[in-house]
mmCIF file of C-alpha atoms in Angstrom:
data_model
loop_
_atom_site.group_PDB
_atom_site.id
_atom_site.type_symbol
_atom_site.label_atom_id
_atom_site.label_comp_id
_atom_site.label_asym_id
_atom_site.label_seq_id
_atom_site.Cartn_x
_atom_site.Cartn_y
_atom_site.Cartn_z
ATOM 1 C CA UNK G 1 4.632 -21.612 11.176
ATOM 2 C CA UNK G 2 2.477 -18.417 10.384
ATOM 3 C CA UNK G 3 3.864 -15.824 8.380
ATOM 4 C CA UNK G 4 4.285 -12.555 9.758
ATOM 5 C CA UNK G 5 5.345 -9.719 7.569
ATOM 6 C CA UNK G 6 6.607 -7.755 10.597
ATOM 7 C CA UNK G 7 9.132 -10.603 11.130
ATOM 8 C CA UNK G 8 9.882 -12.186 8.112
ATOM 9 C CA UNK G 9 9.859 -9.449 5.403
ATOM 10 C CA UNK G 10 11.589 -5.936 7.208
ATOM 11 C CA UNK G 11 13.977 -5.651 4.101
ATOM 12 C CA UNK G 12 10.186 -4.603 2.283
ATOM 13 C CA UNK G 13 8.523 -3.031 5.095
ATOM 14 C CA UNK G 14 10.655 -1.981 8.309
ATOM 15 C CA UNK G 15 13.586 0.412 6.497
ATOM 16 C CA UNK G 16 15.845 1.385 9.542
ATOM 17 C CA UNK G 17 16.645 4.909 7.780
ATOM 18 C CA UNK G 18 16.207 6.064 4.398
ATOM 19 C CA UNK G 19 17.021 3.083 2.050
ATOM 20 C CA UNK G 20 17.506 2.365 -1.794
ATOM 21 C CA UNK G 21 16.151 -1.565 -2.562
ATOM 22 C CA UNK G 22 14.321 -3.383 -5.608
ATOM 23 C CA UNK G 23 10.711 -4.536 -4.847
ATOM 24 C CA UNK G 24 9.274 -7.520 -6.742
ATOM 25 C CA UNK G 25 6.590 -8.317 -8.268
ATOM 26 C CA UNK G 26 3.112 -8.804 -5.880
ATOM 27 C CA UNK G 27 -0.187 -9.523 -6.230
ATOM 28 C CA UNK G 28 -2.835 -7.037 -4.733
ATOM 29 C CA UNK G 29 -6.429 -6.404 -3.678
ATOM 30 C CA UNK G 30 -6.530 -3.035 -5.774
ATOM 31 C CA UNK G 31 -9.243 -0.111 -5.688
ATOM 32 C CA UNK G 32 -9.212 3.176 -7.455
ATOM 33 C CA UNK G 33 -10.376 6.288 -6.783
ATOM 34 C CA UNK G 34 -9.862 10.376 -6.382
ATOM 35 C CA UNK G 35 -11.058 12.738 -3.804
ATOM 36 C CA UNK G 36 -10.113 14.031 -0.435
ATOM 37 C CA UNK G 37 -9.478 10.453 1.984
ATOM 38 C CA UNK G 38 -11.373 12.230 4.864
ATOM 39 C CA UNK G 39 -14.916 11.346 2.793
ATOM 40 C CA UNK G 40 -16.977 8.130 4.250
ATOM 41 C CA UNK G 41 -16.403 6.783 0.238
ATOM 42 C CA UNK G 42 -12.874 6.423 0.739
ATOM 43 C CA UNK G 43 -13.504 4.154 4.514
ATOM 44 C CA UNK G 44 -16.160 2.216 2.330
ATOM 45 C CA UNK G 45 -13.062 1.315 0.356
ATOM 46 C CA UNK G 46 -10.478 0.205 2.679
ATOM 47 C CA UNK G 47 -13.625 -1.642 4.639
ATOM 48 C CA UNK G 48 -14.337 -3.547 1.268
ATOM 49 C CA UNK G 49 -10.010 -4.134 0.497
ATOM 50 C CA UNK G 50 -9.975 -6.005 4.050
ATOM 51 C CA UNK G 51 -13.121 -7.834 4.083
ATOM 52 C CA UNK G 52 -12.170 -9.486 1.245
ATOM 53 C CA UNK G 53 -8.718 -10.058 2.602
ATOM 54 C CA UNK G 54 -9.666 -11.281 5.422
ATOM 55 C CA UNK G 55 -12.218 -14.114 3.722
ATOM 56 C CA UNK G 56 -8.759 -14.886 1.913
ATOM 57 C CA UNK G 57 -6.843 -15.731 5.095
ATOM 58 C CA UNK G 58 -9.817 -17.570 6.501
ATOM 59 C CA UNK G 59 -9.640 -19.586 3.188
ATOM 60 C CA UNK G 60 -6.200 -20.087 2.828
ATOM 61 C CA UNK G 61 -5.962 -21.128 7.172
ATOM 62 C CA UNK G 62 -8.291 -23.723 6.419
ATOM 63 C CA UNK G 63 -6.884 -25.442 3.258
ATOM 64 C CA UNK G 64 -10.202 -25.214 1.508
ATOM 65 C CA UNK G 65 -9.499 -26.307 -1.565
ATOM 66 C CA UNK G 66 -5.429 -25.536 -1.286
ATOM 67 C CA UNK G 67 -2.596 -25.964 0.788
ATOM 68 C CA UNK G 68 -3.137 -24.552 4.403
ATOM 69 C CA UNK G 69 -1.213 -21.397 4.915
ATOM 70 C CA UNK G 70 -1.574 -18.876 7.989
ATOM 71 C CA UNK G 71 -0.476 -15.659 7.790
ATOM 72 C CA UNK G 72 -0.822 -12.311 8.619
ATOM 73 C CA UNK G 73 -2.904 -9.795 6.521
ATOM 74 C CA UNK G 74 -0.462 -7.230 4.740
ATOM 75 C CA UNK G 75 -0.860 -3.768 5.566
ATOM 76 C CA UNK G 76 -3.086 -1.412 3.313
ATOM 77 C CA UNK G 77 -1.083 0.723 0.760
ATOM 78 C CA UNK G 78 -1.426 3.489 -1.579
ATOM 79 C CA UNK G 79 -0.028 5.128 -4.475
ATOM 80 C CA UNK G 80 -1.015 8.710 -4.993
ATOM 81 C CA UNK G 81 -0.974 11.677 -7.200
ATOM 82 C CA UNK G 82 -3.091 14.732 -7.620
ATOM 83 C CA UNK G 83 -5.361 15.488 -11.090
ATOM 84 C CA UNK G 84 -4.165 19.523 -10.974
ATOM 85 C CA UNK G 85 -0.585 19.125 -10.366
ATOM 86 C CA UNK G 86 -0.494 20.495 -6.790
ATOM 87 C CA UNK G 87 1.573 19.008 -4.040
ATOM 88 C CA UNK G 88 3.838 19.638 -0.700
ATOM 89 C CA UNK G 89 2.195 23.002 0.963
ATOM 90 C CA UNK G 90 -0.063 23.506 -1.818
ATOM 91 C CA UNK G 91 -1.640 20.364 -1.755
ATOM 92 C CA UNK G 92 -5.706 20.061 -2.777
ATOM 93 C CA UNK G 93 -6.733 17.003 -1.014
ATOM 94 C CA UNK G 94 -9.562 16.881 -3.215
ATOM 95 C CA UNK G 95 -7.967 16.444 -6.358
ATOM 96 C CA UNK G 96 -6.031 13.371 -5.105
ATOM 97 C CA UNK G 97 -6.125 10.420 -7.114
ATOM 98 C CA UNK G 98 -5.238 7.082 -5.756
ATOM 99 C CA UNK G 99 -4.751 3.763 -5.645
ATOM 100 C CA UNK G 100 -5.130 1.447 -2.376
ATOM 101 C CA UNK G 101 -4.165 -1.947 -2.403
ATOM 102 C CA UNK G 102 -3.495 -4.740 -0.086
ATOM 103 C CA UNK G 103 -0.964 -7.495 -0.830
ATOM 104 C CA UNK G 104 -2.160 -11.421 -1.297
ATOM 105 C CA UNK G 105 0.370 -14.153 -0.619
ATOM 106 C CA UNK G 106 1.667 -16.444 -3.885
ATOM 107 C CA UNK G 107 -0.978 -19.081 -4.255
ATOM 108 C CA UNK G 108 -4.002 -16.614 -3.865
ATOM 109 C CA UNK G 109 -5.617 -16.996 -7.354
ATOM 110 C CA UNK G 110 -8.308 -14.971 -9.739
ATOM 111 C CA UNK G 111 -10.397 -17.636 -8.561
ATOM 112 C CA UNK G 112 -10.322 -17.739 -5.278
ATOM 113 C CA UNK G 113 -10.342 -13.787 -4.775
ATOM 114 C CA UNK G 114 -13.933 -13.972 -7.110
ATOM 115 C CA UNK G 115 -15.021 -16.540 -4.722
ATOM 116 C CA UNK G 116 -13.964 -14.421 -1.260
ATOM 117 C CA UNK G 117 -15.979 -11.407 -2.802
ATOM 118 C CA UNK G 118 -19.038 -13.487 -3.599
ATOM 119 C CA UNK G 119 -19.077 -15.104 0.140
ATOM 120 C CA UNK G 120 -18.564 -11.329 1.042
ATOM 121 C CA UNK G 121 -21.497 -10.062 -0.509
ATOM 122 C CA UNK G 122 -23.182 -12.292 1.844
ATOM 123 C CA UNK G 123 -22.072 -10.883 4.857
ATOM 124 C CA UNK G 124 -22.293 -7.308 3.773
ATOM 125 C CA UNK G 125 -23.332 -4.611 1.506
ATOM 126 C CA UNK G 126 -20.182 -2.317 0.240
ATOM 127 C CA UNK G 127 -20.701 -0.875 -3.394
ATOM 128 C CA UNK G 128 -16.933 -1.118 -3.772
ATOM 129 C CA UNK G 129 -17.073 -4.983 -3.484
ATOM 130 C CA UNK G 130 -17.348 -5.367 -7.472
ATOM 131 C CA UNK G 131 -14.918 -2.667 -8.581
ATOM 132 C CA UNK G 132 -12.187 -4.784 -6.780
ATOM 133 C CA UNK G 133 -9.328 -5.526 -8.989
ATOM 134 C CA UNK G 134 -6.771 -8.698 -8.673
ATOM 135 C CA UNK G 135 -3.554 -7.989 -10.142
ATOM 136 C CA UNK G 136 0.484 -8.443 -10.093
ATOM 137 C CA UNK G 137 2.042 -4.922 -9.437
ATOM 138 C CA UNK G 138 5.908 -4.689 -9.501
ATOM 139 C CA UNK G 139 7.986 -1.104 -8.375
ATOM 140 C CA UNK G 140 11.585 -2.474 -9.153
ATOM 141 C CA UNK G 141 14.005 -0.301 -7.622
ATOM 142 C CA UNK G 142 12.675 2.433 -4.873
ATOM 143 C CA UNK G 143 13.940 4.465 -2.196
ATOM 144 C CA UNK G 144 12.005 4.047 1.159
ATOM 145 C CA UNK G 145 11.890 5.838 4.455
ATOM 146 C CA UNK G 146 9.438 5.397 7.665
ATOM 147 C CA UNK G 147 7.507 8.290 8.726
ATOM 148 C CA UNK G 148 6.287 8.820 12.232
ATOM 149 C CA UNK G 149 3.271 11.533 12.672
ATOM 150 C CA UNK G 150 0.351 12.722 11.091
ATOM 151 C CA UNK G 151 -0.179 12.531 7.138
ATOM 152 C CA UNK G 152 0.105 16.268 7.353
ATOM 153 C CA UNK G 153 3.738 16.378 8.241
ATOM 154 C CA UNK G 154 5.336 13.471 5.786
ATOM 155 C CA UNK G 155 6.600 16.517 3.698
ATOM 156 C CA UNK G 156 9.477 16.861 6.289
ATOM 157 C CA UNK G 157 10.358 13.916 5.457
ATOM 158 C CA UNK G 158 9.808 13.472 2.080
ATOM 159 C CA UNK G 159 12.714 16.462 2.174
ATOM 160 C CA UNK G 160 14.967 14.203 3.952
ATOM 161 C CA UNK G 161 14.339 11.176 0.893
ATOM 162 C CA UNK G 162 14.887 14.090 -2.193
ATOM 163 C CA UNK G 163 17.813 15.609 -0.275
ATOM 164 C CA UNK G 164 19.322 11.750 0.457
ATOM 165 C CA UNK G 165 18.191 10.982 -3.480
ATOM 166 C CA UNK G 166 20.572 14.495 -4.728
ATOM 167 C CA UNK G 167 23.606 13.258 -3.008
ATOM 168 C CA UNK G 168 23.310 9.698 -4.084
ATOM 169 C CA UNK G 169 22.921 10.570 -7.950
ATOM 170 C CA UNK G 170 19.374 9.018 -8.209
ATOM 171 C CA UNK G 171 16.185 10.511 -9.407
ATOM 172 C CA UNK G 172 12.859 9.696 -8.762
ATOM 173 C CA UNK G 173 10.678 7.775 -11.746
ATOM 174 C CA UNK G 174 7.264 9.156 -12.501
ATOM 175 C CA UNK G 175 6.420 6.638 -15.070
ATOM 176 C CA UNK G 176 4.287 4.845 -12.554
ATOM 177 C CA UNK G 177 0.837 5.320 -13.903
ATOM 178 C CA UNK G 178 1.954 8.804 -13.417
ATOM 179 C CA UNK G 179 1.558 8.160 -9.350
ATOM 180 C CA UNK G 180 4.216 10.541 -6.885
ATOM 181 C CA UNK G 181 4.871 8.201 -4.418
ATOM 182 C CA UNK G 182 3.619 5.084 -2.630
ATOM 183 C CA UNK G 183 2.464 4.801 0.920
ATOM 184 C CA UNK G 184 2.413 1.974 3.439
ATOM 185 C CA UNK G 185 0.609 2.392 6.434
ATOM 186 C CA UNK G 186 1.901 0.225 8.876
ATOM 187 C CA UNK G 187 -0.353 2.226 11.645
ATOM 188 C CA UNK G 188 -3.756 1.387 12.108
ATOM 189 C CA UNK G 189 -5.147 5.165 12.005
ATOM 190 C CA UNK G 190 -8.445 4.357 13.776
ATOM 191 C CA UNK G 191 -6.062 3.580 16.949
ATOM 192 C CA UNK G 192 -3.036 5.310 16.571
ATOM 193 C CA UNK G 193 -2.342 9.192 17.939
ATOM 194 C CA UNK G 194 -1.591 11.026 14.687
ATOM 195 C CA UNK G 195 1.985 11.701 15.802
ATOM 196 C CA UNK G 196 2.636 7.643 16.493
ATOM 197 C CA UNK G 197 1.492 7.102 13.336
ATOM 198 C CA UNK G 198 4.093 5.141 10.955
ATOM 199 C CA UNK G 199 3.737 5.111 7.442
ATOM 200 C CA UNK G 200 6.606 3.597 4.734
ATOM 201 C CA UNK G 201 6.939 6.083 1.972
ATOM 202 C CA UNK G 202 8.347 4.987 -0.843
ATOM 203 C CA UNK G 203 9.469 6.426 -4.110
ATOM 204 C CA UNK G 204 10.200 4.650 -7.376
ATOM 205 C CA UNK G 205 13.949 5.440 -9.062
ATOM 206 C CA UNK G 206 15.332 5.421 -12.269
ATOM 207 C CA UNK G 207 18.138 3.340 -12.938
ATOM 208 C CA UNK G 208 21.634 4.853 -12.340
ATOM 209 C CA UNK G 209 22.099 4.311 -16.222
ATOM 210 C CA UNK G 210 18.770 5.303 -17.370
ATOM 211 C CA UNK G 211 17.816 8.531 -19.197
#
């Protein structure tokens, strides 16, 4: 049977309203970077995250070398900050810094992603295609919330998250490689109106007991 996020994973990735859960540890396709995410670099990015991803899948569909397993590619992510402190309304796109990611089941190993980026150099020329980085990534407790419209207006409800996060005694943990917040975009944004758009955002939480 293939394995469809969508379907078989909504506790991680389809929150019904704003929600407080613990997110294990993953293993991700992971690129850095800073800058405003309107520039062609940042595209060149997410085009070299799936390409890889996608030799993955092929991989892992056919059983080359492993067990078969079909499955459908996670959604791209982010985790994001800004280099001069700015944020909500006063937000300077260009001094973003960020980290996008995309998820790889279980048995993808270090070996097999080295492999996928090799056959991908084939195929085509990215310069992002070496700085791609294979690791395990774990959040532990979060609160998460979908937002539907533009990337301009998740500050409405990033209000309704701090304002659910006051009343419920939590507080938000910035010890995440001193990232603000994670992002899942479960809309592709090439075909997607900007107010269709739906995008998990997700904060990690300090412990109820936890200085």
């Amino acid at each position: 049977m293939k394995h469809e996020w969508r379907k078989q994973e909504k506790e991680i990735y389809l929150p019904k309203k704003i929600e407080i859960t613990r997110i294990p540890a993953f293993n991700f396709l992971i690129l850095e970077g800073e800058g405003n995410p309107n520039r062609p670099e940042f595209s060149q990015q997410i085009e070299a995250l799936y390409s890889v991803s996608y030799a993955i899948r092929m991989k892992l569909k056919k059983g080359i070398g492993c067990e078969a397993f079909e499955y459908t590619v996670y959604p791209l992510e982010g985790v994001w900050t800004t280099s001069d402190g700015s944020r909500d309304e006063s937000l300077n796109k260009e001094a973003l810094v960020y980290r996008i990611m995309i998820r790889q089941p279980e048995s993808v190993t270090k070996e097999m992603v080295l492999e996928a980026i090799e056959n991908t150099k084939v195929k085509k020329v990215n310069p992002y295609l070496d700085d791609l980085v294979f690791e395990s990534y774990e959040e532990g407790l979060v609160s998460q919330i979908i937002h539907t419209g533009s990337f301009d207006t998740e500050q409405m409800s990033f209000e309704k998250m701090d304002m659910f996060l006051k009343e419920a005694g939590y507080s938000k943990n910035w010890t995440m490689k001193s990232y603000a917040h994670r992002e899942i975009y479960l809309s592709d944004a090439r075909r997607v109106a900007p107010e269709k758009r739906k995008t998990v955002l997700r904060y990690k939480l300090k412990e109820l007991n936890e200085s």
